[in-house]
């Protein structure tokens, strides 16, 4: 009997230790005490990657303990040892701002355009390798200024290299897709092609227009030091006032030593939108907003997409009305792996967007996905609970 009791205690202890617990971390600026958005939080034990939201918060599940690495472009990287956390307790960590104030113009013998070409070429070469990303994807669709449709999912992207160019195979683990209005808007749904958009991030296709000798003369190239990080430079590419073709404004943060892109933004400024002649023919699309922000992670020899946010809005001209359409898409990488996954061809997702995928929900994957949401988006997503 005594042996049975001892065995029961041991088994109970092992089971209790093996249970996963939920933890939350709030990342803040040590000086301002304000939350830091888009801080990268890496759980070293599981290699899970999370991004803090506007509240500076990340949430994750973990068995036992793990050291944690927290980084953000404007702050010093912080490595913390595991601290005993109670379930649902909010543990606050503070990052120190670099405050380098190095945003003066960088003087170089080499033309900024030539430097840009080398940075893009080297980044493309580094991204063109075989690996797997598990990505949390979410997408909002708005029709006439109303949130009309929503989808999100956990998606595996398998990268393979063909003729020095990366292509992707897509497998959907879990997903949910819901209309947010009583009316059917399926005929109006427009979404991002997941394979195309991921390949664009890998091949850096967005830079083709400023690499083209015919169009790059329409832009001004200026390189400055990063205002908060002495290890990075910032390249700004802006349309010349006299330009009639160039519309996008680019800002690229890069590592001048490793010659790798850390992040970039592409926007169309309102003043440039005004240069576009409005189309009136039925079927025409008049762009009213276009924003792209993409970031990458350097982890030793590994280099891959960390996150992205794209937003495009346009007015669709019809015979008797104009429909206002806006689509917002976000990617957050949660895991990187060099090992290929095995799959059947029937498992491959070949549709364009998750709008076309039947719902498959096994866990509350959205709670521990590194999801960066605004308060407005959180309210919309919370409203989906009754449908689950």
CSV table of C-alpha atoms in Angstrom, one decimal:
chain,number,residue,atom,x,y,z
A,1,UNK,CA,0.0,0.0,0.0
A,2,UNK,CA,2.8,2.4,0.9
A,3,UNK,CA,4.4,1.7,-2.5
A,4,UNK,CA,1.2,2.4,-4.3
A,5,UNK,CA,0.8,5.7,-2.4
A,6,UNK,CA,4.3,6.7,-3.3
A,7,UNK,CA,3.8,5.8,-7.0
A,8,UNK,CA,0.5,7.8,-7.0
A,9,UNK,CA,2.3,10.9,-5.6
A,10,UNK,CA,5.1,10.6,-8.2
A,11,UNK,CA,2.6,10.2,-11.1
A,12,UNK,CA,0.5,13.1,-9.9
A,13,UNK,CA,3.6,15.3,-9.6
A,14,UNK,CA,4.7,14.4,-13.1
A,15,UNK,CA,1.2,15.1,-14.5
A,16,UNK,CA,0.9,18.4,-12.7
A,17,UNK,CA,4.4,19.5,-13.9
A,18,UNK,CA,3.6,18.5,-17.5
A,19,UNK,CA,0.4,20.6,-17.7
A,20,UNK,CA,0.6,23.7,-19.8
A,21,UNK,CA,0.0,27.0,-18.1
A,22,UNK,CA,-0.9,30.4,-19.7
A,23,UNK,CA,1.4,33.3,-19.1
A,24,UNK,CA,1.3,37.0,-20.1
A,25,UNK,CA,4.1,39.5,-20.4
A,26,UNK,CA,3.7,43.3,-20.8
A,27,UNK,CA,6.6,45.1,-22.4
A,28,UNK,CA,7.1,48.7,-21.5
A,29,UNK,CA,9.5,51.6,-22.0
A,30,UNK,CA,11.6,52.0,-18.8
A,31,UNK,CA,11.5,55.8,-19.0
A,32,UNK,CA,8.0,56.6,-20.2
A,33,UNK,CA,6.3,53.6,-18.7
A,34,UNK,CA,4.3,53.3,-21.9
A,35,UNK,CA,3.7,49.9,-23.6
A,36,UNK,CA,5.9,49.0,-26.5
A,37,UNK,CA,4.1,47.7,-29.6
A,38,UNK,CA,5.7,45.2,-32.0
A,39,UNK,CA,8.4,44.0,-29.6
A,40,UNK,CA,9.6,40.6,-30.5
A,41,UNK,CA,9.3,38.1,-27.7
A,42,UNK,CA,11.0,34.7,-28.2
A,43,UNK,CA,10.3,31.8,-25.8
A,44,UNK,CA,13.7,30.1,-25.9
A,45,UNK,CA,12.5,26.7,-24.9
A,46,UNK,CA,9.9,26.3,-27.6
A,47,UNK,CA,11.3,28.8,-30.1
A,48,UNK,CA,7.9,30.4,-30.3
A,49,UNK,CA,7.9,34.0,-31.6
A,50,UNK,CA,5.4,36.6,-30.5
A,51,UNK,CA,4.8,40.3,-31.2
A,52,UNK,CA,3.5,42.6,-28.5
A,53,UNK,CA,0.2,44.4,-29.3
A,54,UNK,CA,-0.6,48.1,-28.7
A,55,UNK,CA,-0.9,47.3,-25.0
A,56,UNK,CA,2.6,45.8,-25.1
A,57,UNK,CA,1.1,42.4,-24.3
A,58,UNK,CA,2.0,38.9,-25.4
A,59,UNK,CA,0.3,35.7,-24.2
A,60,UNK,CA,1.6,32.1,-24.5
A,61,UNK,CA,1.2,28.6,-23.2
A,62,UNK,CA,4.2,26.8,-21.7
A,63,UNK,CA,5.1,23.6,-19.8
A,64,UNK,CA,7.6,24.4,-17.1
A,65,UNK,CA,9.9,27.4,-17.5
A,66,UNK,CA,12.0,29.1,-20.2
A,67,UNK,CA,14.3,32.0,-20.6
A,68,UNK,CA,12.9,34.8,-22.8
A,69,UNK,CA,14.5,37.2,-25.3
A,70,UNK,CA,12.8,40.5,-25.9
A,71,UNK,CA,13.9,42.9,-28.7
A,72,UNK,CA,12.7,45.9,-30.7
A,73,UNK,CA,14.5,48.0,-33.2
A,74,UNK,CA,14.5,51.2,-31.1
A,75,UNK,CA,15.5,49.4,-27.8
A,76,UNK,CA,18.3,47.3,-26.3
A,77,UNK,CA,17.7,43.6,-26.4
A,78,UNK,CA,16.8,42.1,-23.1
A,79,UNK,CA,17.4,38.5,-22.0
A,80,UNK,CA,15.5,37.5,-18.8
A,81,UNK,CA,15.7,34.3,-16.8
A,82,UNK,CA,12.6,32.5,-16.1
A,83,UNK,CA,10.6,33.8,-13.2
A,84,UNK,CA,7.8,31.9,-11.5
A,85,UNK,CA,4.6,33.2,-12.9
A,86,UNK,CA,1.1,32.5,-11.7
A,87,UNK,CA,-1.5,31.6,-14.3
A,88,UNK,CA,-2.9,34.8,-15.9
A,89,UNK,CA,-0.5,37.0,-14.0
A,90,UNK,CA,0.8,40.0,-16.0
A,91,UNK,CA,4.5,40.1,-15.7
A,92,UNK,CA,6.0,43.5,-16.7
A,93,UNK,CA,9.4,43.9,-18.3
A,94,UNK,CA,11.1,47.1,-19.2
A,95,UNK,CA,13.3,47.9,-22.2
A,96,UNK,CA,15.8,50.7,-22.4
A,97,UNK,CA,15.7,53.0,-25.4
A,98,UNK,CA,18.9,53.3,-27.3
A,99,UNK,CA,18.5,57.1,-27.7
A,100,UNK,CA,21.4,57.3,-30.1
A,101,UNK,CA,20.0,60.2,-32.1
A,102,UNK,CA,22.0,59.3,-35.2
A,103,UNK,CA,19.6,60.5,-37.9
A,104,UNK,CA,22.1,62.6,-39.7
A,105,UNK,CA,22.8,62.0,-43.3
A,106,UNK,CA,25.3,59.2,-44.0
A,107,UNK,CA,28.2,60.3,-46.2
A,108,UNK,CA,29.4,57.5,-48.5
A,109,UNK,CA,31.6,57.3,-51.6
A,110,UNK,CA,29.1,54.9,-53.1
A,111,UNK,CA,25.9,56.0,-54.7
A,112,UNK,CA,22.8,55.3,-52.5
A,113,UNK,CA,21.1,53.6,-55.4
A,114,UNK,CA,24.0,51.2,-55.8
A,115,UNK,CA,24.0,50.5,-52.1
A,116,UNK,CA,20.2,49.8,-52.3
A,117,UNK,CA,20.8,47.4,-55.2
A,118,UNK,CA,23.4,45.5,-53.1
A,119,UNK,CA,21.2,45.4,-50.0
A,120,UNK,CA,18.2,44.0,-51.9
A,121,UNK,CA,20.3,41.5,-53.8
A,122,UNK,CA,21.9,40.1,-50.7
A,123,UNK,CA,18.6,40.0,-48.8
A,124,UNK,CA,17.0,38.1,-51.7
A,125,UNK,CA,19.9,35.6,-51.7
A,126,UNK,CA,19.6,35.0,-48.0
A,127,UNK,CA,15.8,34.6,-48.1
A,128,UNK,CA,16.1,32.1,-51.1
A,129,UNK,CA,16.6,28.9,-49.1
A,130,UNK,CA,14.5,26.0,-47.9
A,131,UNK,CA,12.7,26.4,-44.6
A,132,UNK,CA,9.2,26.4,-43.0
A,133,UNK,CA,7.3,29.2,-41.4
A,134,UNK,CA,4.2,28.7,-39.2
A,135,UNK,CA,2.3,32.0,-39.6
A,136,UNK,CA,-0.7,33.4,-38.0
A,137,UNK,CA,-2.7,35.2,-40.8
A,138,UNK,CA,-5.7,37.5,-40.3
A,139,UNK,CA,-7.7,39.6,-42.8
A,140,UNK,CA,-10.4,42.2,-42.5
A,141,UNK,CA,-12.7,43.1,-45.3
A,142,UNK,CA,-14.6,46.4,-45.2
A,143,UNK,CA,-17.4,47.4,-47.6
A,144,UNK,CA,-18.7,51.0,-47.6
A,145,UNK,CA,-16.8,51.8,-44.4
A,146,UNK,CA,-18.4,48.8,-42.5
A,147,UNK,CA,-16.5,45.7,-41.3
A,148,UNK,CA,-18.1,43.0,-43.4
A,149,UNK,CA,-16.0,39.9,-43.3
A,150,UNK,CA,-13.2,38.5,-41.2
A,151,UNK,CA,-10.9,35.5,-41.4
A,152,UNK,CA,-7.8,34.2,-39.6
A,153,UNK,CA,-5.8,31.0,-39.4
A,154,UNK,CA,-2.6,29.2,-38.6
A,155,UNK,CA,-0.8,28.5,-41.9
A,156,UNK,CA,2.4,26.6,-42.8
A,157,UNK,CA,4.5,28.0,-45.6
A,158,UNK,CA,7.1,25.6,-47.0
A,159,UNK,CA,9.8,27.5,-49.0
A,160,UNK,CA,11.7,25.9,-51.8
A,161,UNK,CA,14.3,27.4,-54.1
A,162,UNK,CA,13.9,27.1,-57.9
A,163,UNK,CA,16.4,29.0,-60.1
A,164,UNK,CA,17.5,31.2,-57.2
A,165,UNK,CA,13.8,32.2,-56.5
A,166,UNK,CA,11.7,31.1,-53.6
A,167,UNK,CA,8.3,29.5,-54.1
A,168,UNK,CA,5.9,28.4,-51.4
A,169,UNK,CA,3.6,25.5,-50.6
A,170,UNK,CA,0.8,26.3,-48.3
A,171,UNK,CA,-0.9,24.1,-45.7
A,172,UNK,CA,-3.7,25.4,-43.5
A,173,UNK,CA,-3.7,24.0,-39.9
A,174,UNK,CA,-6.7,25.8,-38.5
A,175,UNK,CA,-8.9,28.7,-39.7
A,176,UNK,CA,-12.1,30.5,-39.2
A,177,UNK,CA,-14.0,32.8,-41.6
A,178,UNK,CA,-17.1,34.7,-40.9
A,179,UNK,CA,-19.4,37.4,-42.3
A,180,UNK,CA,-20.0,40.2,-39.9
A,181,UNK,CA,-23.2,41.5,-41.5
A,182,UNK,CA,-26.6,40.0,-42.0
A,183,UNK,CA,-26.4,40.7,-45.7
A,184,UNK,CA,-24.4,38.5,-48.0
A,185,UNK,CA,-21.2,40.2,-49.2
A,186,UNK,CA,-19.6,37.2,-50.8
A,187,UNK,CA,-19.9,38.7,-54.3
A,188,UNK,CA,-17.8,41.7,-53.2
A,189,UNK,CA,-15.1,39.8,-51.3
A,190,UNK,CA,-11.6,40.7,-52.3
A,191,UNK,CA,-8.6,39.2,-50.5
A,192,UNK,CA,-4.9,38.8,-50.7
A,193,UNK,CA,-3.5,35.8,-52.5
A,194,UNK,CA,-1.6,34.1,-49.6
A,195,UNK,CA,1.0,32.4,-51.8
A,196,UNK,CA,1.6,35.5,-53.9
A,197,UNK,CA,2.0,37.8,-51.0
A,198,UNK,CA,4.4,35.5,-49.2
A,199,UNK,CA,6.5,35.0,-52.3
A,200,UNK,CA,6.5,38.8,-52.7
A,201,UNK,CA,8.0,39.1,-49.2
A,202,UNK,CA,10.6,36.5,-50.0
A,203,UNK,CA,11.5,37.8,-53.4
A,204,UNK,CA,11.2,41.4,-52.3
A,205,UNK,CA,9.1,42.0,-55.4
A,206,UNK,CA,7.8,45.3,-54.1
A,207,UNK,CA,11.2,46.9,-54.8
A,208,UNK,CA,11.2,46.0,-58.5
A,209,UNK,CA,9.8,49.4,-59.5
A,210,UNK,CA,12.7,51.3,-57.8
A,211,UNK,CA,15.3,48.9,-59.1
A,212,UNK,CA,14.2,49.3,-62.7
A,213,UNK,CA,16.6,51.8,-64.5
A,214,UNK,CA,13.7,53.3,-66.3
A,215,UNK,CA,11.8,54.4,-63.1
A,216,UNK,CA,14.4,54.8,-60.4
A,217,UNK,CA,15.4,58.1,-61.9
A,218,UNK,CA,11.9,59.3,-60.7
A,219,UNK,CA,13.0,59.0,-57.1
A,220,UNK,CA,15.4,60.7,-54.6
A,221,UNK,CA,17.6,58.3,-52.5
A,222,UNK,CA,18.8,59.5,-49.0
A,223,UNK,CA,20.6,57.5,-46.4
A,224,UNK,CA,20.6,58.5,-42.7
A,225,UNK,CA,21.6,56.8,-39.4
A,226,UNK,CA,18.8,55.2,-37.5
A,227,UNK,CA,17.6,57.6,-34.8
A,228,UNK,CA,17.6,55.0,-32.1
A,229,UNK,CA,19.9,52.2,-33.2
A,230,UNK,CA,23.6,52.7,-34.1
A,231,UNK,CA,23.8,49.4,-35.9
A,232,UNK,CA,21.2,50.3,-38.6
A,233,UNK,CA,20.8,52.8,-41.4
A,234,UNK,CA,17.6,54.2,-42.9
A,235,UNK,CA,17.2,54.6,-46.6
A,236,UNK,CA,14.4,56.9,-47.8
A,237,UNK,CA,13.2,56.7,-51.4
A,238,UNK,CA,10.8,59.5,-52.2
A,239,UNK,CA,9.2,60.5,-55.6
A,240,UNK,CA,10.7,63.6,-57.1
A,241,UNK,CA,8.3,66.6,-57.3
A,242,UNK,CA,8.6,66.5,-61.1
A,243,UNK,CA,7.9,62.8,-61.3
A,244,UNK,CA,4.7,61.8,-63.1
A,245,UNK,CA,5.1,58.0,-62.7
A,246,UNK,CA,6.4,57.5,-59.2
A,247,UNK,CA,3.8,57.3,-56.4
A,248,UNK,CA,5.1,55.1,-53.6
A,249,UNK,CA,7.4,56.4,-50.8
A,250,UNK,CA,9.8,53.8,-49.4
A,251,UNK,CA,11.6,53.7,-46.0
A,252,UNK,CA,14.0,50.8,-45.6
A,253,UNK,CA,15.9,50.0,-42.3
A,254,UNK,CA,18.9,47.8,-43.0
A,255,UNK,CA,22.0,46.4,-41.4
A,256,UNK,CA,25.0,48.0,-43.3
A,257,UNK,CA,27.4,45.3,-42.1
A,258,UNK,CA,25.4,42.2,-42.9
A,259,UNK,CA,23.7,44.0,-45.8
A,260,UNK,CA,20.3,42.7,-44.9
A,261,UNK,CA,16.9,44.5,-44.7
A,262,UNK,CA,15.4,44.7,-41.2
A,263,UNK,CA,12.1,46.3,-42.1
A,264,UNK,CA,10.5,48.5,-44.7
A,265,UNK,CA,7.4,50.6,-45.2
A,266,UNK,CA,5.8,51.5,-48.5
A,267,UNK,CA,3.1,54.2,-48.6
A,268,UNK,CA,1.3,56.4,-51.0
A,269,UNK,CA,1.3,59.9,-49.6
A,270,UNK,CA,-2.0,61.9,-49.9
A,271,UNK,CA,-0.3,64.5,-52.1
A,272,UNK,CA,0.8,61.7,-54.5
A,273,UNK,CA,-2.7,60.3,-54.6
A,274,UNK,CA,-3.9,63.6,-55.8
A,275,UNK,CA,-1.7,63.2,-58.9
A,276,UNK,CA,-3.7,60.2,-60.0
A,277,UNK,CA,-6.4,61.0,-62.5
A,278,UNK,CA,-9.7,59.6,-61.3
A,279,UNK,CA,-11.2,56.9,-63.5
A,280,UNK,CA,-14.9,57.0,-64.2
A,281,UNK,CA,-15.3,53.9,-66.5
A,282,UNK,CA,-17.4,51.1,-64.8
A,283,UNK,CA,-15.1,48.5,-63.3
A,284,UNK,CA,-12.4,51.0,-62.6
A,285,UNK,CA,-10.6,51.1,-59.2
A,286,UNK,CA,-9.5,54.4,-57.7
A,287,UNK,CA,-7.0,53.8,-54.9
A,288,UNK,CA,-7.6,55.9,-51.8
A,289,UNK,CA,-5.1,54.3,-49.4
A,290,UNK,CA,-2.1,52.0,-49.7
A,291,UNK,CA,0.2,51.1,-46.8
A,292,UNK,CA,2.7,48.2,-46.4
A,293,UNK,CA,5.0,47.4,-43.5
A,294,UNK,CA,7.2,44.3,-43.4
A,295,UNK,CA,9.8,43.2,-40.9
A,296,UNK,CA,12.4,40.4,-41.0
A,297,UNK,CA,14.3,38.6,-38.2
A,298,UNK,CA,18.0,37.8,-38.2
A,299,UNK,CA,18.7,34.8,-35.9
A,300,UNK,CA,22.3,33.6,-36.3
A,301,UNK,CA,22.4,32.3,-39.9
A,302,UNK,CA,18.7,32.3,-40.3
A,303,UNK,CA,16.9,35.2,-41.9
A,304,UNK,CA,13.1,35.2,-42.5
A,305,UNK,CA,9.9,37.1,-42.5
A,306,UNK,CA,8.9,38.2,-39.0
A,307,UNK,CA,5.6,40.1,-39.6
A,308,UNK,CA,3.7,42.1,-42.2
A,309,UNK,CA,0.8,44.5,-42.4
A,310,UNK,CA,-0.9,45.5,-45.6
A,311,UNK,CA,-3.8,47.8,-46.1
A,312,UNK,CA,-5.3,48.9,-49.4
A,313,UNK,CA,-8.5,50.9,-50.0
A,314,UNK,CA,-10.1,51.8,-53.3
A,315,UNK,CA,-13.4,53.0,-54.8
A,316,UNK,CA,-14.9,50.5,-57.2
A,317,UNK,CA,-16.8,52.3,-60.0
A,318,UNK,CA,-20.1,50.7,-61.0
A,319,UNK,CA,-22.8,51.9,-63.4
A,320,UNK,CA,-25.0,53.3,-60.8
A,321,UNK,CA,-22.9,53.5,-57.7
A,322,UNK,CA,-19.4,53.5,-56.2
A,323,UNK,CA,-18.5,50.9,-53.7
A,324,UNK,CA,-15.8,51.6,-51.1
A,325,UNK,CA,-13.6,48.6,-50.5
A,326,UNK,CA,-10.8,48.2,-48.0
A,327,UNK,CA,-8.8,45.0,-47.2
A,328,UNK,CA,-6.3,44.7,-44.4
A,329,UNK,CA,-4.0,41.7,-44.1
A,330,UNK,CA,-1.5,40.7,-41.4
A,331,UNK,CA,1.1,38.0,-41.1
A,332,UNK,CA,2.9,37.1,-37.8
A,333,UNK,CA,5.5,34.3,-37.8
A,334,UNK,CA,5.2,32.1,-34.8
A,335,UNK,CA,7.8,29.4,-35.6
A,336,UNK,CA,10.7,28.9,-37.9
A,337,UNK,CA,12.0,25.5,-38.8
A,338,UNK,CA,14.6,24.2,-41.3
A,339,UNK,CA,12.9,20.8,-41.5
A,340,UNK,CA,10.4,20.2,-44.4
A,341,UNK,CA,6.9,19.0,-43.5
A,342,UNK,CA,5.5,15.9,-45.1
A,343,UNK,CA,2.1,16.2,-46.8
A,344,UNK,CA,-0.2,14.8,-49.4
A,345,UNK,CA,-1.0,16.8,-52.5
A,346,UNK,CA,-4.6,16.9,-51.5
A,347,UNK,CA,-3.6,18.7,-48.3
A,348,UNK,CA,-2.1,21.7,-50.2
A,349,UNK,CA,-4.3,24.8,-50.0
A,350,UNK,CA,-4.5,26.1,-53.6
A,351,UNK,CA,-7.2,28.7,-53.2
A,352,UNK,CA,-6.3,32.4,-53.1
A,353,UNK,CA,-7.6,33.4,-49.7
A,354,UNK,CA,-8.9,31.9,-46.4
A,355,UNK,CA,-12.3,33.3,-47.4
A,356,UNK,CA,-12.5,30.2,-49.5
A,357,UNK,CA,-11.5,27.7,-46.8
A,358,UNK,CA,-14.0,25.7,-44.7
A,359,UNK,CA,-13.7,26.5,-41.0
A,360,UNK,CA,-11.4,24.1,-39.1
A,361,UNK,CA,-11.1,25.0,-35.4
A,362,UNK,CA,-9.4,22.6,-32.9
A,363,UNK,CA,-7.9,25.1,-30.4
A,364,UNK,CA,-8.2,28.8,-29.5
A,365,UNK,CA,-5.1,29.4,-31.7
A,366,UNK,CA,-5.8,33.1,-31.9
A,367,UNK,CA,-5.1,33.6,-28.2
A,368,UNK,CA,-1.4,32.5,-28.4
A,369,UNK,CA,-0.5,33.6,-31.9
A,370,UNK,CA,1.4,36.8,-31.3
A,371,UNK,CA,-1.8,38.5,-32.5
A,372,UNK,CA,-1.3,42.3,-32.7
A,373,UNK,CA,-4.8,43.9,-32.7
A,374,UNK,CA,-6.2,47.3,-32.2
A,375,UNK,CA,-9.0,47.9,-29.6
A,376,UNK,CA,-11.5,48.1,-32.5
A,377,UNK,CA,-10.3,44.8,-34.0
A,378,UNK,CA,-10.4,43.1,-30.6
A,379,UNK,CA,-14.0,44.1,-30.2
A,380,UNK,CA,-14.9,42.7,-33.7
A,381,UNK,CA,-13.1,39.4,-33.0
A,382,UNK,CA,-14.6,39.1,-29.5
A,383,UNK,CA,-18.0,39.4,-31.3
A,384,UNK,CA,-17.3,36.1,-33.0
A,385,UNK,CA,-17.4,34.1,-29.8
A,386,UNK,CA,-21.1,33.3,-30.2
A,387,UNK,CA,-20.4,31.8,-33.6
A,388,UNK,CA,-17.7,29.3,-32.4
